[in-house]
Structure formats: structure tokens, C-alpha cells
Amino acid sequence: MECIVINGGRPLQGLVAASGAKNSALAVMAATLLCSGEHRISGVPELCDISTMKRLLEHLGVRITGSADLRLDATHIDIVDAPYELVKTMRASFLVLGPLLARFGNARVSLPGGCAIGLRPVDIHIKALEAMGAHISIENGYVNAFCERMRGARILFDMPTVGGTENIMMAACLADGVTVIENAAREPEIIDLAAALRSAGALITGDGTGTITIEGVRQLAPIVHTVMPDRIEAGTLLIAGAITEGDVTVENCPVAYMGATLEKLRDIGCIIDESENCARIRADRGLKPVEVTTSPYPGFPTDMQAQLMSLLTLAGGTSLIRETIFENRFIHVAELDRMGARIRVERDCAVVTGVEQLEGARVMASDLRASASLILAGLAARGTTVVSRIYHLDRGYEALEEKLRRLGADIRREQE
Ligand code: UD1
């Protein structure tokens, strides 16, 4: 297994570019199952999660070439079965259910199961597909779905689920009639998926709002799309600048979709200059404590919670972080405490009391964003930090050590 070794305390400086958005690319890749022909998706980041989605699509029969510029031909689909081995490693694999069912009338997809950050059920996806006429049974850990032809329906989500909105939006593109999703997720990646689907001839309006309307069509054409930049990676790079008291400019930065993150960073005392696709951050040690509550977009993203916590460990006072999206998303706390942070968890709240200095330590990554938070803490800490189980990081950050090294970080990857 590999680990990342960081000698902390060097202010990061310079220019860095965010890659294409993982969560957007995964959904657009699943959408290629909706029709035959050669789809073209550009700006796809090279990540383990993307390789997992490629493996799943290839297993189904999709022919794939390229890496950053992907060509996917979903003309000959051999099977409509997504096995446990692939779905359990990445929950986004469940996104193939809607497209397969809508195009072929049946699909068998493994239930994703639990993951480190919480239970994450798929009941809302299933209830919505049933409302569109699907017959669904769950046997031996698999969702078996059948439907002669999906039909449009009015669907009210109990909560705004990102994956659920994407699954239903994709299925509805080929359904008979009009589907209206109420209380839909408003995340930017949904707007990006809708744009990709529209490039294929889908009739979608309202994406980015709580009500999305999709008018089904008989057939779609291949998708031609460039994936939006990754707002979570961009936010992580900005915090890398702030936590090291540096001066970092992130290019290809989707500032229009980062309102809650940028606002919190300003409240903490960071100086941020933004233009259309670019944000520059500067910070010194006079960081102020804040209260943060994660919530669906446009609220503060749960995927930035761990990284912001690392920054707040060095603020002058006590911060409060409330996690409302996932029930078990504070696993990084114990590791940050090993580095000298003072954090106490009370149910869904983390109480972070700022300290003068973090100390390097051996720590263990438990999930994707937790790994990023430990690396950020390591960049600021005195001495050497070794982050193990780094495969979590590789799921979602393209060449992070390389990007940080170019900004002046002393960071390298080693075999344990
Ligand atoms: C997506 C993102 C993930 C992000 C999350 C929340 C991808 C590939 N992943 O995950 O990075 O952290 O959004 O912004 O895009 N829920 C149910 N029943 C369901 C579906 C969801 O109860 O059927 C609950 C979940 O347990 C969770 C909440 O809804 O508490 C939000 O989950 P959801 O938006 O579905 O997250 P994902 O799409 O899995």
C-alpha cells in the first residue's frame, strides 16, 4: 500500500488548475447507456472512480477509448447486470439503473451497501422508478427492475438526493410523456448532466432549481459534452493556500458554484479575489472561528466539511461544524486530534477549538474527503505527517501531490 509523506510548514504559492468534476463525469458516463452511437466526453479526470465506471460500462458492453477525451460507444450492450464487486466499490455505479431500465426495459443492479460515511440508502431512487411504472424486486442484494416502457410521472422526493435526481432525470429522457421531479437536488453537477443530455436531444428544463421537468423522447443521439470543473477539488486547493498562510490562485475554478465555500472562507478571514473562472486566496494566522452547517446545494457542501475542519483547527477560537447530510462523516476527527487538533464530537456537531500549531503524525485516511483533510493538516503541521490508506484519495483527486508540489509543498508518495 502507498502512503503520502509531507514535511509541513511551507507556504504554498502560485497557480494551479482544477480538473474536471468527478461527480459530473461519472453521471455523464452512465448517461451514455441511454443510446447507441459514439459519445464524446471531454475534460474527464484520471481517477480511480472513473476507472471503476469505465470497468462497469465495459462489463455491460460499452466500447471505450481515450482518457481525458473519452469516446464511448454504447451501441452493443450485452448484459444489463451491474455486479456487486463494482457497485460496492463506488456508489455512483448505481446510476446505471435508470438508463438501462429506460432503454432496455430491464436491469439488475447490486445494492451499493454501506460506506464509511454512513448508510446511504437508495429507497428514493426505487420509489421514483416505481412511480414511472417499473416493477422492482430486491433479491439477494440486487435490485431487479423491469418495465415494458417507462412513463412520465409527477415525483416528489422526500429529500433532495443528487444520485436520485440524476437516475430519474436520465430514465425520464426516454419515458412516455412528461416527468416532473419536485424537491430535486440543485447541485451544479445536475445542471452539467442536464446539459450533456440536452446535447443528445433530451428535453429538460428547470435543472438547477427544485423542480425539473423532462419531456420524454423516442430516441436520443450521442452525447457531446465537456465536463464542468471540480468545485470540491478547487475548494480543497484554496484551503491548501489558506492553511499554509500562502498565496494560491486556482484556475478552471467554478466560482459561480462555490458561493457557500468562498463565503465561509472569507468569514474565516481569508482574502479572496475572484473572476469568472479563477480564484486567488491569501491568508495569515489571524483566522477567525465560524459556525458551519452542511446542507444540500446551494448550502455548504458536505464534501468540503472535512477540509474546512482542518483549517478551523488553526483558528483563534471555537468553531462549530454541523453535518446534516451523512450521519457518520466525522471519522477524520480522531486523526486530526492525533496531530494536535482539539475537536470534540457531540452527535452531529464537531466543536473545534483552535490551536496554535498542528504537529506531524502518522494518520490514516478513512474516505475520500477525510484523506484530503489530513493532507491539508499535514501541509500546515510542524514536522512530518504520513497519511496511509491513500487509495481513498486516488478515487477523487487527480494528481493532488503533483499539484501541491508545484505550489511549493514538500510532499511525496511512498510504498509503506
Ligand atoms: C452525491 C455525491 C457525493 C456527495 C453527496 C451529497 C456523487 C457521485 N456523489 O452522493 O459526493 O457527498 O451527493 O452532496 O455525485 N438518501 C436517502 N435515500 C435515497 C438517496 C439518498 O435517504 O434513496 C439520503 C442519503 O443517505 C443522504 C442524503 O440523502 O443522507 C443525500 O444523499 P445523495 O444526495 O443521494 O448523495 P449521493 O448522490 O450518493
CSV table of C-alpha atoms and ligand atoms in Angstrom, one decimal:
chain,number,residue,atom,x,y,z
A,1,MET,CA,0.0,0.0,0.0
A,2,GLU,CA,1.1,3.5,-0.7
A,3,CYS,CA,1.2,6.5,1.7
A,4,ILE,CA,1.9,10.2,1.4
A,5,VAL,CA,4.7,11.8,3.3
A,6,ILE,CA,4.5,15.6,3.9
A,7,ASN,CA,7.0,17.9,5.6
A,8,GLY,CA,4.8,20.7,6.6
A,9,GLY,CA,5.1,24.4,7.3
A,10,ARG,CA,5.9,25.6,3.7
A,11,PRO,CA,3.6,28.4,2.5
A,12,LEU,CA,2.1,27.4,-0.9
A,13,GLN,CA,2.3,29.9,-3.7
A,14,GLY,CA,1.5,30.1,-7.3
A,15,LEU,CA,-1.0,29.0,-9.9
A,16,VAL,CA,-2.8,25.6,-10.1
A,17,ALA,CA,-5.7,24.4,-12.2
A,18,ALA,CA,-8.7,22.3,-11.0
A,19,SER,CA,-9.5,19.2,-13.1
A,20,GLY,CA,-12.9,18.1,-14.5
A,21,ALA,CA,-15.6,17.3,-11.9
A,22,LYS,CA,-15.5,13.7,-10.8
A,23,ASN,CA,-19.2,13.6,-9.8
A,24,SER,CA,-20.3,15.2,-13.0
A,25,ALA,CA,-18.1,12.9,-15.2
A,26,LEU,CA,-19.5,9.8,-13.5
A,27,ALA,CA,-23.1,10.7,-14.2
A,28,VAL,CA,-22.5,11.7,-17.8
A,29,MET,CA,-20.6,8.4,-18.4
A,30,ALA,CA,-23.6,6.5,-17.1
A,31,ALA,CA,-25.9,8.5,-19.4
A,32,THR,CA,-24.1,7.1,-22.4
A,33,LEU,CA,-26.1,3.9,-21.8
A,34,LEU,CA,-29.2,5.7,-23.0
A,35,CYS,CA,-28.4,5.4,-26.7
A,36,SER,CA,-26.3,3.8,-29.4
A,37,GLY,CA,-23.5,5.6,-31.3
A,38,GLU,CA,-20.2,7.2,-30.2
A,39,HIS,CA,-20.5,9.6,-27.3
A,40,ARG,CA,-17.7,12.2,-26.7
A,41,ILE,CA,-17.0,13.4,-23.2
A,42,SER,CA,-14.0,15.8,-22.7
A,43,GLY,CA,-12.4,17.1,-19.5
A,44,VAL,CA,-12.7,13.7,-17.7
A,45,PRO,CA,-10.3,13.5,-14.8
A,46,GLU,CA,-8.0,10.5,-14.4
A,47,LEU,CA,-9.2,8.9,-11.2
A,48,CYS,CA,-9.9,5.5,-9.7
A,49,ASP,CA,-13.6,6.2,-9.6
A,50,ILE,CA,-13.6,7.0,-13.3
A,51,SER,CA,-11.7,3.7,-14.0
A,52,THR,CA,-14.4,1.9,-11.9
A,53,MET,CA,-17.1,3.4,-14.0
A,54,LYS,CA,-15.2,2.5,-17.2
A,55,ARG,CA,-14.9,-1.1,-16.0
A,56,LEU,CA,-18.6,-1.2,-15.2
A,57,LEU,CA,-19.6,0.2,-18.6
A,58,GLU,CA,-17.2,-2.1,-20.4
A,59,HIS,CA,-18.6,-5.1,-18.5
A,60,LEU,CA,-22.1,-4.1,-19.9
A,61,GLY,CA,-20.7,-3.9,-23.4
A,62,VAL,CA,-19.7,-0.3,-23.9
A,63,ARG,CA,-16.5,0.2,-26.0
A,64,ILE,CA,-14.3,2.9,-24.5
A,65,THR,CA,-11.2,4.7,-25.8
A,66,GLY,CA,-9.3,7.7,-24.6
A,67,SER,CA,-8.8,9.1,-21.2
A,68,ALA,CA,-9.3,12.9,-20.7
A,69,ASP,CA,-11.2,12.9,-24.0
A,70,LEU,CA,-13.4,9.8,-23.8
A,71,ARG,CA,-15.1,8.1,-26.7
A,72,LEU,CA,-17.8,5.7,-25.6
A,73,ASP,CA,-19.8,3.5,-27.9
A,74,ALA,CA,-22.8,2.0,-26.2
A,75,THR,CA,-24.3,0.5,-29.4
A,76,HIS,CA,-24.0,-3.1,-28.4
A,77,ILE,CA,-25.0,-3.7,-24.8
A,78,ASP,CA,-24.5,-7.4,-24.0
A,79,ILE,CA,-25.9,-7.6,-20.4
A,80,VAL,CA,-27.9,-5.3,-18.2
A,81,ASP,CA,-26.4,-6.6,-14.9
A,82,ALA,CA,-24.2,-4.4,-12.6
A,83,PRO,CA,-22.4,-6.8,-10.3
A,84,TYR,CA,-21.7,-6.3,-6.5
A,85,GLU,CA,-17.9,-6.2,-7.0
A,86,LEU,CA,-18.2,-3.0,-9.0
A,87,VAL,CA,-21.1,-1.3,-7.3
A,88,LYS,CA,-19.8,-1.8,-3.7
A,89,THR,CA,-16.5,0.0,-4.5
A,90,MET,CA,-18.4,3.0,-5.9
A,91,ARG,CA,-21.9,4.0,-5.0
A,92,ALA,CA,-22.2,6.1,-8.2
A,93,SER,CA,-22.3,2.8,-10.1
A,94,PHE,CA,-26.0,2.7,-9.1
A,95,LEU,CA,-26.5,5.5,-11.7
A,96,VAL,CA,-26.6,2.8,-14.5
A,97,LEU,CA,-30.0,1.6,-13.3
A,98,GLY,CA,-32.1,4.4,-14.7
A,99,PRO,CA,-30.5,4.5,-18.2
A,100,LEU,CA,-30.5,0.7,-18.6
A,101,LEU,CA,-34.1,0.3,-17.5
A,102,ALA,CA,-35.3,3.2,-19.8
A,103,ARG,CA,-33.5,1.9,-22.8
A,104,PHE,CA,-33.8,-1.9,-22.5
A,105,GLY,CA,-36.8,-2.4,-20.2
A,106,ASN,CA,-34.9,-4.4,-17.6
A,107,ALA,CA,-31.9,-4.1,-15.4
A,108,ARG,CA,-30.2,-5.9,-12.5
A,109,VAL,CA,-28.0,-3.7,-10.3
A,110,SER,CA,-26.5,-4.6,-7.0
A,111,LEU,CA,-27.5,-2.5,-4.0
A,112,PRO,CA,-24.5,-0.3,-3.1
A,113,GLY,CA,-24.4,-1.2,0.6
A,114,GLY,CA,-23.0,0.9,3.4
A,115,CYS,CA,-19.8,3.0,3.2
A,116,ALA,CA,-17.5,4.7,5.7
A,117,ILE,CA,-19.5,7.9,5.9
A,118,GLY,CA,-23.0,6.4,6.5
A,119,LEU,CA,-25.8,4.2,5.4
A,120,ARG,CA,-26.7,6.0,2.1
A,121,PRO,CA,-29.9,4.1,1.0
A,122,VAL,CA,-31.4,4.1,-2.5
A,123,ASP,CA,-35.0,3.9,-1.5
A,124,ILE,CA,-35.9,7.3,-3.1
A,125,HIS,CA,-34.4,6.1,-6.5
A,126,ILE,CA,-36.5,3.0,-6.3
A,127,LYS,CA,-39.8,4.6,-5.2
A,128,ALA,CA,-39.5,7.1,-8.1
A,129,LEU,CA,-38.8,4.4,-10.7
A,130,GLU,CA,-41.8,2.5,-9.5
A,131,ALA,CA,-43.9,5.7,-9.9
A,132,MET,CA,-42.7,5.7,-13.5
A,133,GLY,CA,-44.1,2.2,-14.0
A,134,ALA,CA,-41.2,-0.1,-13.1
A,135,HIS,CA,-41.7,-3.4,-11.3
A,136,ILE,CA,-38.9,-3.7,-8.8
A,137,SER,CA,-37.9,-6.5,-6.5
A,138,ILE,CA,-34.9,-6.8,-4.3
A,139,GLU,CA,-33.4,-10.3,-4.1
A,140,ASN,CA,-30.0,-11.4,-2.8
A,141,GLY,CA,-28.7,-7.9,-2.5
A,142,TYR,CA,-29.7,-7.0,-6.1
A,143,VAL,CA,-32.3,-4.6,-7.5
A,144,ASN,CA,-34.2,-6.4,-10.3
A,145,ALA,CA,-36.2,-3.9,-12.3
A,146,PHE,CA,-38.5,-4.5,-15.2
A,147,CYS,CA,-40.7,-2.2,-17.3
A,148,GLU,CA,-42.1,-2.5,-20.8
A,149,ARG,CA,-41.9,1.2,-21.2
A,150,MET,CA,-41.2,3.9,-18.6
A,151,ARG,CA,-43.9,6.5,-18.4
A,152,GLY,CA,-43.7,10.1,-17.2
A,153,ALA,CA,-44.8,10.8,-13.6
A,154,ARG,CA,-45.0,13.5,-11.0
A,155,ILE,CA,-42.4,12.6,-8.4
A,156,LEU,CA,-41.9,14.3,-5.0
A,157,PHE,CA,-38.6,13.4,-3.4
A,158,ASP,CA,-38.6,13.1,0.4
A,159,MET,CA,-35.2,14.8,0.3
A,160,PRO,CA,-33.1,16.3,-2.5
A,161,THR,CA,-30.9,13.3,-3.4
A,162,VAL,CA,-28.2,14.1,-6.0
A,163,GLY,CA,-27.9,10.5,-7.4
A,164,GLY,CA,-31.7,10.0,-7.2
A,165,THR,CA,-32.3,13.2,-9.3
A,166,GLU,CA,-29.7,12.0,-11.8
A,167,ASN,CA,-31.1,8.5,-12.1
A,168,ILE,CA,-34.6,9.7,-12.6
A,169,MET,CA,-33.7,12.5,-14.9
A,170,MET,CA,-31.8,10.0,-17.2
A,171,ALA,CA,-34.7,7.5,-17.1
A,172,ALA,CA,-37.3,10.2,-17.8
A,173,CYS,CA,-35.5,11.2,-21.1
A,174,LEU,CA,-36.8,8.0,-22.8
A,175,ALA,CA,-40.1,7.7,-20.9
A,176,ASP,CA,-43.5,8.2,-22.5
A,177,GLY,CA,-44.8,11.7,-21.5
A,178,VAL,CA,-43.6,14.3,-19.0
A,179,THR,CA,-41.8,13.7,-15.7
A,180,VAL,CA,-41.7,16.4,-13.1
A,181,ILE,CA,-39.3,15.9,-10.2
A,182,GLU,CA,-40.2,18.0,-7.2
A,183,ASN,CA,-37.7,18.7,-4.4
A,184,ALA,CA,-35.0,17.8,-6.9
A,185,ALA,CA,-31.3,18.3,-6.0
A,186,ARG,CA,-30.0,21.6,-7.3
A,187,GLU,CA,-26.3,20.7,-7.4
A,188,PRO,CA,-24.2,22.1,-10.3
A,189,GLU,CA,-23.4,18.6,-11.4
A,190,ILE,CA,-27.1,18.1,-12.2
A,191,ILE,CA,-27.0,21.2,-14.4
A,192,ASP,CA,-24.0,19.7,-16.1
A,193,LEU,CA,-25.7,16.3,-16.6
A,194,ALA,CA,-28.8,18.1,-18.0
A,195,ALA,CA,-26.5,20.0,-20.4
A,196,ALA,CA,-24.9,16.7,-21.6
A,197,LEU,CA,-28.4,15.1,-22.0
A,198,ARG,CA,-29.6,18.2,-24.0
A,199,SER,CA,-26.6,17.8,-26.3
A,200,ALA,CA,-28.2,14.4,-27.1
A,201,GLY,CA,-31.6,15.8,-27.8
A,202,ALA,CA,-33.2,15.4,-24.4
A,203,LEU,CA,-35.9,17.9,-23.4
A,204,ILE,CA,-35.1,19.1,-19.9
A,205,THR,CA,-36.0,22.3,-18.1
A,206,GLY,CA,-35.6,23.5,-14.5
A,207,ASP,CA,-32.3,21.9,-13.8
A,208,GLY,CA,-30.6,23.9,-11.0
A,209,THR,CA,-34.0,24.5,-9.4
A,210,GLY,CA,-36.1,22.3,-7.1
A,211,THR,CA,-38.4,21.4,-9.9
A,212,ILE,CA,-37.1,19.6,-13.0
A,213,THR,CA,-39.3,18.8,-16.0
A,214,ILE,CA,-38.3,16.2,-18.5
A,215,GLU,CA,-40.3,15.5,-21.7
A,216,GLY,CA,-39.6,12.0,-22.9
A,217,VAL,CA,-38.4,11.5,-26.5
A,218,ARG,CA,-38.3,8.2,-28.5
A,219,GLN,CA,-34.6,8.3,-29.1
A,220,LEU,CA,-31.5,10.2,-28.1
A,221,ALA,CA,-28.4,11.0,-30.2
A,222,PRO,CA,-24.8,10.6,-28.9
A,223,ILE,CA,-23.7,13.0,-26.2
A,224,VAL,CA,-21.0,15.6,-26.9
A,225,HIS,CA,-20.0,17.3,-23.7
A,226,THR,CA,-17.2,18.9,-21.8
A,227,VAL,CA,-17.3,18.2,-18.0
A,228,MET,CA,-17.5,21.2,-15.7
A,229,PRO,CA,-14.6,21.9,-13.3
A,230,ASP,CA,-14.5,20.2,-9.9
A,231,ARG,CA,-15.7,22.7,-7.3
A,232,ILE,CA,-14.7,20.4,-4.4
A,233,GLU,CA,-11.1,20.0,-5.7
A,234,ALA,CA,-11.0,23.7,-6.4
A,235,GLY,CA,-12.1,24.4,-2.8
A,236,THR,CA,-9.6,21.9,-1.4
A,237,LEU,CA,-6.7,23.7,-3.3
A,238,LEU,CA,-7.9,27.1,-2.0
A,239,ILE,CA,-7.8,25.8,1.6
A,240,ALA,CA,-4.3,24.4,0.9
A,241,GLY,CA,-3.3,28.0,0.2
A,242,ALA,CA,-5.1,29.3,3.3
A,243,ILE,CA,-3.9,26.7,5.8
A,244,THR,CA,-0.2,27.3,4.8
A,245,GLU,CA,-0.6,31.1,5.0
A,246,GLY,CA,0.2,31.2,1.3
A,247,ASP,CA,-1.0,32.8,-1.8
A,248,VAL,CA,-2.6,30.4,-4.3
A,249,THR,CA,-4.6,31.1,-7.5
A,250,VAL,CA,-6.9,28.3,-8.7
A,251,GLU,CA,-7.7,28.4,-12.4
A,252,ASN,CA,-10.5,26.5,-14.1
A,253,CYS,CA,-12.3,27.3,-10.8
A,254,PRO,CA,-16.1,27.2,-11.0
A,255,VAL,CA,-16.6,30.3,-8.7
A,256,ALA,CA,-20.2,30.8,-9.7
A,257,TYR,CA,-21.0,27.4,-8.0
A,258,MET,CA,-18.8,27.9,-4.9
A,259,GLY,CA,-20.7,30.7,-3.2
A,260,ALA,CA,-21.1,29.0,0.2
A,261,THR,CA,-17.5,27.8,0.3
A,262,LEU,CA,-16.0,31.2,-0.7
A,263,GLU,CA,-18.3,33.0,1.8
A,264,LYS,CA,-17.2,30.8,4.7
A,265,LEU,CA,-13.5,31.2,3.8
A,266,ARG,CA,-14.0,35.0,3.8
A,267,ASP,CA,-15.8,34.8,7.2
A,268,ILE,CA,-12.8,32.9,8.5
A,269,GLY,CA,-10.6,35.8,7.4
A,270,CYS,CA,-9.1,34.7,4.1
A,271,ILE,CA,-8.7,37.3,1.4
A,272,ILE,CA,-10.3,36.0,-1.9
A,273,ASP,CA,-10.2,37.7,-5.3
A,274,GLU,CA,-12.4,36.1,-7.8
A,275,SER,CA,-13.0,36.4,-11.5
A,276,GLU,CA,-15.1,34.3,-13.9
A,277,ASN,CA,-13.0,31.1,-13.8
A,278,CYS,CA,-10.4,31.9,-11.3
A,279,ALA,CA,-10.0,32.5,-7.5
A,280,ARG,CA,-6.9,33.7,-5.6
A,281,ILE,CA,-6.7,33.1,-1.8
A,282,ARG,CA,-4.4,34.7,0.7
A,283,ALA,CA,-4.4,34.2,4.4
A,284,ASP,CA,-2.4,34.7,7.6
A,285,ARG,CA,-2.7,33.2,11.0
A,286,GLY,CA,-5.4,35.6,12.2
A,287,LEU,CA,-8.1,33.1,11.3
A,288,LYS,CA,-11.5,33.6,12.9
A,289,PRO,CA,-13.7,30.8,14.2
A,290,VAL,CA,-17.1,30.2,12.4
A,291,GLU,CA,-20.3,28.1,12.6
A,292,VAL,CA,-21.0,25.9,9.5
A,293,THR,CA,-23.9,23.6,8.7
A,294,THR,CA,-23.6,21.3,5.7
A,295,SER,CA,-26.7,21.3,3.6
A,296,PRO,CA,-27.8,20.5,0.0
A,297,TYR,CA,-26.7,23.0,-2.7
A,298,PRO,CA,-26.6,26.0,-2.5
A,299,GLY,CA,-25.7,25.3,1.1
A,300,PHE,CA,-22.3,24.5,2.4
A,301,PRO,CA,-21.3,21.1,0.8
A,302,THR,CA,-20.7,18.1,2.9
A,303,ASP,CA,-17.9,17.2,0.6
A,304,MET,CA,-16.0,20.3,1.9
A,305,GLN,CA,-16.7,19.7,5.6
A,306,ALA,CA,-13.5,17.7,6.4
A,307,GLN,CA,-11.2,20.1,4.6
A,308,LEU,CA,-12.8,23.2,6.3
A,309,MET,CA,-12.4,21.5,9.6
A,310,SER,CA,-8.6,21.2,9.1
A,311,LEU,CA,-8.4,24.9,8.5
A,312,LEU,CA,-10.6,25.7,11.6
A,313,THR,CA,-8.3,23.7,13.8
A,314,LEU,CA,-5.9,26.7,13.5
A,315,ALA,CA,-8.5,29.5,14.0
A,316,GLY,CA,-8.3,31.7,17.1
A,317,GLY,CA,-11.4,30.4,19.0
A,318,THR,CA,-14.1,27.7,18.9
A,319,SER,CA,-15.9,26.8,15.7
A,320,LEU,CA,-19.0,24.7,15.4
A,321,ILE,CA,-19.5,22.3,12.4
A,322,ARG,CA,-22.8,20.6,12.0
A,323,GLU,CA,-23.1,17.7,9.5
A,324,THR,CA,-26.7,17.2,8.3
A,325,ILE,CA,-26.2,15.1,5.1
A,326,PHE,CA,-24.3,12.0,6.3
A,327,GLU,CA,-24.6,10.5,9.8
A,328,ASN,CA,-21.0,9.2,10.2
A,329,ARG,CA,-18.9,11.8,8.5
A,330,PHE,CA,-16.5,12.8,11.3
A,331,ILE,CA,-14.1,9.9,11.1
A,332,HIS,CA,-11.3,12.3,10.3
A,333,VAL,CA,-11.7,13.9,13.7
A,334,ALA,CA,-9.7,11.3,15.6
A,335,GLU,CA,-6.9,11.5,13.1
A,336,LEU,CA,-6.8,15.3,13.3
A,337,ASP,CA,-6.7,15.1,17.1
A,338,ARG,CA,-3.6,12.9,16.7
A,339,MET,CA,-2.0,15.9,15.0
A,340,GLY,CA,-2.7,18.1,18.0
A,341,ALA,CA,-6.1,19.4,17.0
A,342,ARG,CA,-8.7,19.9,19.7
A,343,ILE,CA,-12.0,18.6,18.4
A,344,ARG,CA,-14.9,17.1,20.3
A,345,VAL,CA,-17.9,15.4,18.5
A,346,GLU,CA,-21.3,15.8,20.0
A,347,ARG,CA,-23.9,13.9,17.9
A,348,ASP,CA,-24.0,15.7,14.5
A,349,CYS,CA,-21.8,18.5,15.7
A,350,ALA,CA,-18.0,18.9,15.8
A,351,VAL,CA,-16.7,21.5,18.3
A,352,VAL,CA,-13.3,22.7,17.0
A,353,THR,CA,-11.2,24.7,19.4
A,354,GLY,CA,-8.3,26.3,17.5
A,355,VAL,CA,-4.7,25.5,18.5
A,356,GLU,CA,-1.5,27.5,17.8
A,357,GLN,CA,0.2,24.7,15.8
A,358,LEU,CA,-0.5,21.2,14.4
A,359,GLU,CA,2.1,18.6,14.8
A,360,GLY,CA,3.1,16.0,12.2
A,361,ALA,CA,2.0,12.4,12.9
A,362,ARG,CA,1.2,9.1,11.3
A,363,VAL,CA,-2.5,9.2,10.3
A,364,MET,CA,-4.9,7.0,8.4
A,365,ALA,CA,-7.3,8.1,5.7
A,366,SER,CA,-10.9,6.7,6.0
A,367,ASP,CA,-12.7,8.1,3.0
A,368,LEU,CA,-12.0,10.5,0.1
A,369,ARG,CA,-12.6,13.9,1.7
A,370,ALA,CA,-11.1,12.8,5.0
A,371,SER,CA,-7.9,12.0,3.1
A,372,ALA,CA,-7.8,15.5,1.7
A,373,SER,CA,-8.4,17.0,5.2
A,374,LEU,CA,-5.4,15.1,6.6
A,375,ILE,CA,-3.2,16.2,3.7
A,376,LEU,CA,-4.2,19.8,4.3
A,377,ALA,CA,-3.4,19.4,8.0
A,378,GLY,CA,-0.1,17.9,7.1
A,379,LEU,CA,0.8,20.8,4.9
A,380,ALA,CA,0.4,23.2,7.9
A,381,ALA,CA,1.8,20.9,10.6
A,382,ARG,CA,5.3,21.2,12.1
A,383,GLY,CA,7.3,18.1,11.2
A,384,THR,CA,6.5,15.1,9.1
A,385,THR,CA,3.0,13.7,8.5
A,386,VAL,CA,2.5,10.3,6.9
A,387,VAL,CA,-1.0,9.6,5.6
A,388,SER,CA,-1.7,5.9,4.9
A,389,ARG,CA,-4.5,4.2,3.0
A,390,ILE,CA,-4.1,6.8,0.3
A,391,TYR,CA,-6.2,4.8,-2.2
A,392,HIS,CA,-9.1,6.8,-0.9
A,393,LEU,CA,-7.5,10.0,-2.2
A,394,ASP,CA,-6.9,8.5,-5.6
A,395,ARG,CA,-10.6,7.9,-6.0
A,396,GLY,CA,-11.3,11.5,-6.4
A,397,TYR,CA,-8.2,13.8,-6.7
A,398,GLU,CA,-6.3,13.9,-9.9
A,399,ALA,CA,-2.5,14.2,-9.3
A,400,LEU,CA,-3.0,16.1,-6.0
A,401,GLU,CA,0.5,15.6,-4.7
A,402,GLU,CA,1.9,16.8,-8.0
A,403,LYS,CA,-0.3,19.9,-8.0
A,404,LEU,CA,0.7,20.7,-4.4
A,405,ARG,CA,4.4,20.1,-5.1
A,406,ARG,CA,4.2,22.7,-7.9
A,407,LEU,CA,2.9,25.2,-5.4
A,408,GLY,CA,5.9,24.5,-3.2
A,409,ALA,CA,4.8,21.7,-0.9
A,410,ASP,CA,7.3,19.1,0.3
A,411,ILE,CA,5.1,16.1,-0.4
A,412,ARG,CA,5.8,12.7,-1.9
A,413,ARG,CA,4.3,9.2,-2.3
A,414,GLU,CA,6.0,6.2,-0.9
A,415,GLN,CA,5.4,2.4,-0.5
A,416,GLU,CA,4.6,1.5,3.0
B,1,UD1,C1,-23.6,12.7,-4.1
B,1,UD1,C2,-22.1,12.9,-4.4
B,1,UD1,C3,-21.4,12.9,-3.0
B,1,UD1,C4,-22.0,14.0,-2.1
B,1,UD1,C5,-23.5,13.8,-2.0
B,1,UD1,C6,-24.2,14.9,-1.2
B,1,UD1,C7,-21.8,11.7,-6.5
B,1,UD1,C8,-21.2,10.6,-7.2
B,1,UD1,N1,-21.7,11.7,-5.2
B,1,UD1,O1,-23.8,11.4,-3.5
B,1,UD1,O2,-20.0,13.2,-3.3
B,1,UD1,O3,-21.4,13.9,-0.8
B,1,UD1,O4,-24.1,13.7,-3.3
B,1,UD1,O5,-23.9,16.1,-1.8
B,1,UD1,O6,-22.4,12.6,-7.1
B,1,UD1,N2,-30.7,9.4,0.6
B,1,UD1,C9,-31.8,8.5,1.0
B,1,UD1,N3,-32.4,7.7,0.1
B,1,UD1,C10,-32.0,7.7,-1.2
B,1,UD1,C11,-31.0,8.5,-1.6
B,1,UD1,C12,-30.3,9.3,-0.7
B,1,UD1,O7,-32.2,8.6,2.2
B,1,UD1,O8,-32.6,6.9,-2.0
B,1,UD1,C13,-30.1,10.2,1.6
B,1,UD1,C14,-28.6,9.9,1.8
B,1,UD1,O9,-28.5,8.9,2.8
B,1,UD1,C15,-28.0,11.2,2.3
B,1,UD1,C16,-28.8,12.2,1.5
B,1,UD1,O10,-30.0,11.5,1.1
B,1,UD1,O11,-28.3,11.4,3.7
B,1,UD1,C17,-28.1,12.8,0.3
B,1,UD1,O12,-27.6,11.7,-0.5
B,1,UD1,P1,-27.4,11.9,-2.0
B,1,UD1,O13,-27.6,13.3,-2.5
B,1,UD1,O14,-28.2,10.8,-2.7
B,1,UD1,O15,-25.9,11.5,-2.2
B,1,UD1,P2,-25.2,10.7,-3.4
B,1,UD1,O16,-25.9,11.0,-4.7
B,1,UD1,O17,-25.0,9.3,-3.0
